[in-house]
mmCIF file of C-alpha atoms in Angstrom:
data_model
loop_
_atom_site.group_PDB
_atom_site.id
_atom_site.type_symbol
_atom_site.label_atom_id
_atom_site.label_comp_id
_atom_site.label_asym_id
_atom_site.label_seq_id
_atom_site.Cartn_x
_atom_site.Cartn_y
_atom_site.Cartn_z
ATOM 1 C CA MET A 296 -5.668 20.175 34.486
ATOM 2 C CA ALA A 297 -5.286 19.346 30.782
ATOM 3 C CA GLU A 298 -8.370 20.873 29.460
ATOM 4 C CA ASN A 299 -7.786 23.974 31.560
ATOM 5 C CA SER A 300 -4.058 24.845 29.620
ATOM 6 C CA ARG A 301 -5.630 23.732 26.518
ATOM 7 C CA ALA A 302 -8.569 26.480 27.358
ATOM 8 C CA ARG A 303 -6.078 29.039 28.055
ATOM 9 C CA SER A 304 -3.545 28.767 24.976
ATOM 10 C CA GLY A 305 -6.306 29.486 22.852
ATOM 11 C CA ARG A 306 -5.669 25.807 20.601
ATOM 12 C CA THR A 307 -8.532 24.202 19.427
ATOM 13 C CA THR A 308 -7.478 20.688 17.780
ATOM 14 C CA LYS A 309 -9.501 20.342 13.937
ATOM 15 C CA THR A 310 -10.508 17.102 12.229
ATOM 16 C CA ALA A 311 -9.888 16.788 8.864
ATOM 17 C CA ALA A 312 -12.948 16.944 6.586
ATOM 18 C CA PRO A 313 -14.128 13.358 5.351
ATOM 19 C CA ARG A 314 -13.013 13.102 1.799
ATOM 20 C CA SER A 315 -15.647 12.662 -0.630
ATOM 21 C CA SER A 316 -16.344 8.585 -1.904
ATOM 22 C CA SER A 317 -16.543 9.777 -5.476
ATOM 23 C CA ARG A 318 -13.076 10.646 -5.485
ATOM 24 C CA ARG A 319 -10.329 8.468 -3.492
ATOM 25 C CA GLY A 320 -7.184 9.275 -3.113
ATOM 26 C CA PRO A 321 -3.669 7.307 -3.173
ATOM 27 C CA GLU A 322 -3.827 5.951 0.078
ATOM 28 C CA HIS A 323 -7.367 4.481 -0.969
ATOM 29 C CA ALA A 324 -5.774 2.747 -3.936
ATOM 30 C CA ALA A 325 -2.587 1.252 -1.511
ATOM 31 C CA ARG A 326 -4.834 -0.355 1.004
ATOM 32 C CA ALA A 327 -6.901 -1.774 -1.483
ATOM 33 C CA ALA A 328 -4.208 -2.912 -4.184
ATOM 34 C CA CYS A 329 -2.747 -4.415 -0.873
ATOM 35 C CA GLU A 330 -5.924 -6.359 0.676
ATOM 36 C CA SER A 331 -6.948 -7.540 -3.067
ATOM 37 C CA LEU A 332 -3.220 -8.643 -3.760
ATOM 38 C CA GLU A 333 -3.282 -10.656 -0.384
ATOM 39 C CA ARG A 334 -5.927 -12.550 -1.290
ATOM 40 C CA LEU A 335 -5.408 -13.329 -4.608
ATOM 41 C CA ILE A 336 -1.642 -14.745 -4.156
ATOM 42 C CA CYS A 337 -2.180 -15.970 -0.466
ATOM 43 C CA HIS A 338 1.133 -14.049 0.602
ATOM 44 C CA PRO A 339 1.393 -11.140 2.957
ATOM 45 C CA ALA A 340 1.996 -7.578 1.830
ATOM 46 C CA GLU A 341 5.044 -6.030 3.587
ATOM 47 C CA GLY A 342 4.266 -2.595 2.059
ATOM 48 C CA VAL A 343 4.239 0.132 -0.949
ATOM 49 C CA SER A 344 6.800 0.773 -3.241
ATOM 50 C CA ALA A 345 5.003 3.203 -5.359
ATOM 51 C CA VAL A 346 1.028 4.573 -6.395
ATOM 52 C CA ARG A 347 0.739 6.829 -9.282
ATOM 53 C CA ARG A 348 -2.470 8.012 -11.010
ATOM 54 C CA ASN A 349 -2.984 6.767 -14.570
ATOM 55 C CA ASP A 350 -6.180 7.400 -17.110
ATOM 56 C CA ASP A 351 -8.393 5.425 -15.348
ATOM 57 C CA GLY A 352 -7.287 4.674 -11.879
ATOM 58 C CA TRP A 353 -4.327 3.826 -9.886
ATOM 59 C CA CYS A 354 -0.781 1.743 -10.097
ATOM 60 C CA VAL A 355 0.356 0.615 -7.300
ATOM 61 C CA VAL A 356 3.945 -1.314 -6.311
ATOM 62 C CA VAL A 357 3.048 -3.694 -3.460
ATOM 63 C CA ASP A 358 5.976 -5.217 -1.836
ATOM 64 C CA VAL A 359 5.207 -9.399 -0.980
ATOM 65 C CA LEU A 360 7.104 -11.851 1.127
ATOM 66 C CA GLU A 361 6.985 -14.509 -0.470
ATOM 67 C CA VAL A 362 8.896 -17.532 0.532
ATOM 68 C CA PRO A 363 9.854 -17.018 4.671
ATOM 69 C CA ARG A 364 13.299 -17.954 5.644
ATOM 70 C CA ILE A 365 15.277 -17.906 8.471
ATOM 71 C CA PRO A 366 17.604 -15.315 9.078
ATOM 72 C CA ASP A 367 15.027 -13.033 7.659
ATOM 73 C CA THR A 368 17.573 -11.167 5.906
ATOM 74 C CA THR A 369 17.700 -14.599 3.413
ATOM 75 C CA SER A 370 13.594 -14.373 2.635
ATOM 76 C CA LEU A 371 12.631 -13.784 -1.257
ATOM 77 C CA LEU A 372 10.197 -10.749 -2.087
ATOM 78 C CA ALA A 373 8.912 -9.836 -4.664
ATOM 79 C CA SER A 374 7.304 -6.551 -6.223
ATOM 80 C CA TYR A 375 3.637 -6.358 -8.206
ATOM 81 C CA GLU A 376 2.456 -4.154 -10.145
ATOM 82 C CA VAL A 377 -1.393 -3.996 -9.227
ATOM 83 C CA GLN A 378 -4.175 -1.773 -11.013
ATOM 84 C CA ILE A 379 -7.048 0.152 -9.335
ATOM 85 C CA ASP A 380 -9.570 0.971 -10.719
ATOM 86 C CA GLU A 381 -11.850 4.615 -9.662
ATOM 87 C CA ARG A 382 -13.705 2.418 -7.518
ATOM 88 C CA GLY A 383 -11.142 0.354 -5.761
ATOM 89 C CA GLU A 384 -11.150 -2.365 -7.713
ATOM 90 C CA LEU A 385 -8.367 -4.581 -8.810
ATOM 91 C CA THR A 386 -8.385 -5.003 -12.855
ATOM 92 C CA GLU A 387 -5.095 -6.685 -13.070
ATOM 93 C CA TYR A 388 -1.741 -7.286 -11.396
ATOM 94 C CA SER A 389 1.651 -8.991 -12.444
ATOM 95 C CA ARG A 390 4.979 -9.535 -11.094
ATOM 96 C CA VAL A 391 7.465 -7.452 -12.074
ATOM 97 C CA ARG A 392 10.563 -8.477 -9.879
ATOM 98 C CA ARG A 393 11.716 -10.657 -7.236
ATOM 99 C CA TYR A 394 14.783 -10.424 -4.932
ATOM 100 C CA ARG A 395 16.546 -11.272 -1.734
ATOM 101 C CA ARG A 396 15.309 -9.361 1.492
ATOM 102 C CA GLY A 397 18.727 -7.973 1.693
ATOM 103 C CA SER A 398 19.968 -7.752 -1.598
ATOM 104 C CA ALA A 399 20.342 -3.676 -2.688
ATOM 105 C CA ASP A 400 18.624 -2.174 -5.072
ATOM 106 C CA GLU A 401 21.111 -1.776 -8.380
#
């Protein structure tokens, strides 16, 4: 029945064309940065705060849970700047900030 209503409405579903593997976007850089950093420092990534293009790849800021605590609002997190090359390989990283989860940005 759902197929019939879609057919009558004339709507079609389009899928995005696959992106060329020679040029990867910010989503790929963010994923690669999180996965590489987690393996190196053995702490789970919480998310990505920023992604920006640079001359030879990407700079990704990854937020990481460094010290889990109870209550969760007192856990210590850190932001790492991760440099990713065009192929998605980590070239360098550094911790740029450490903070408590419940603290506000200043």
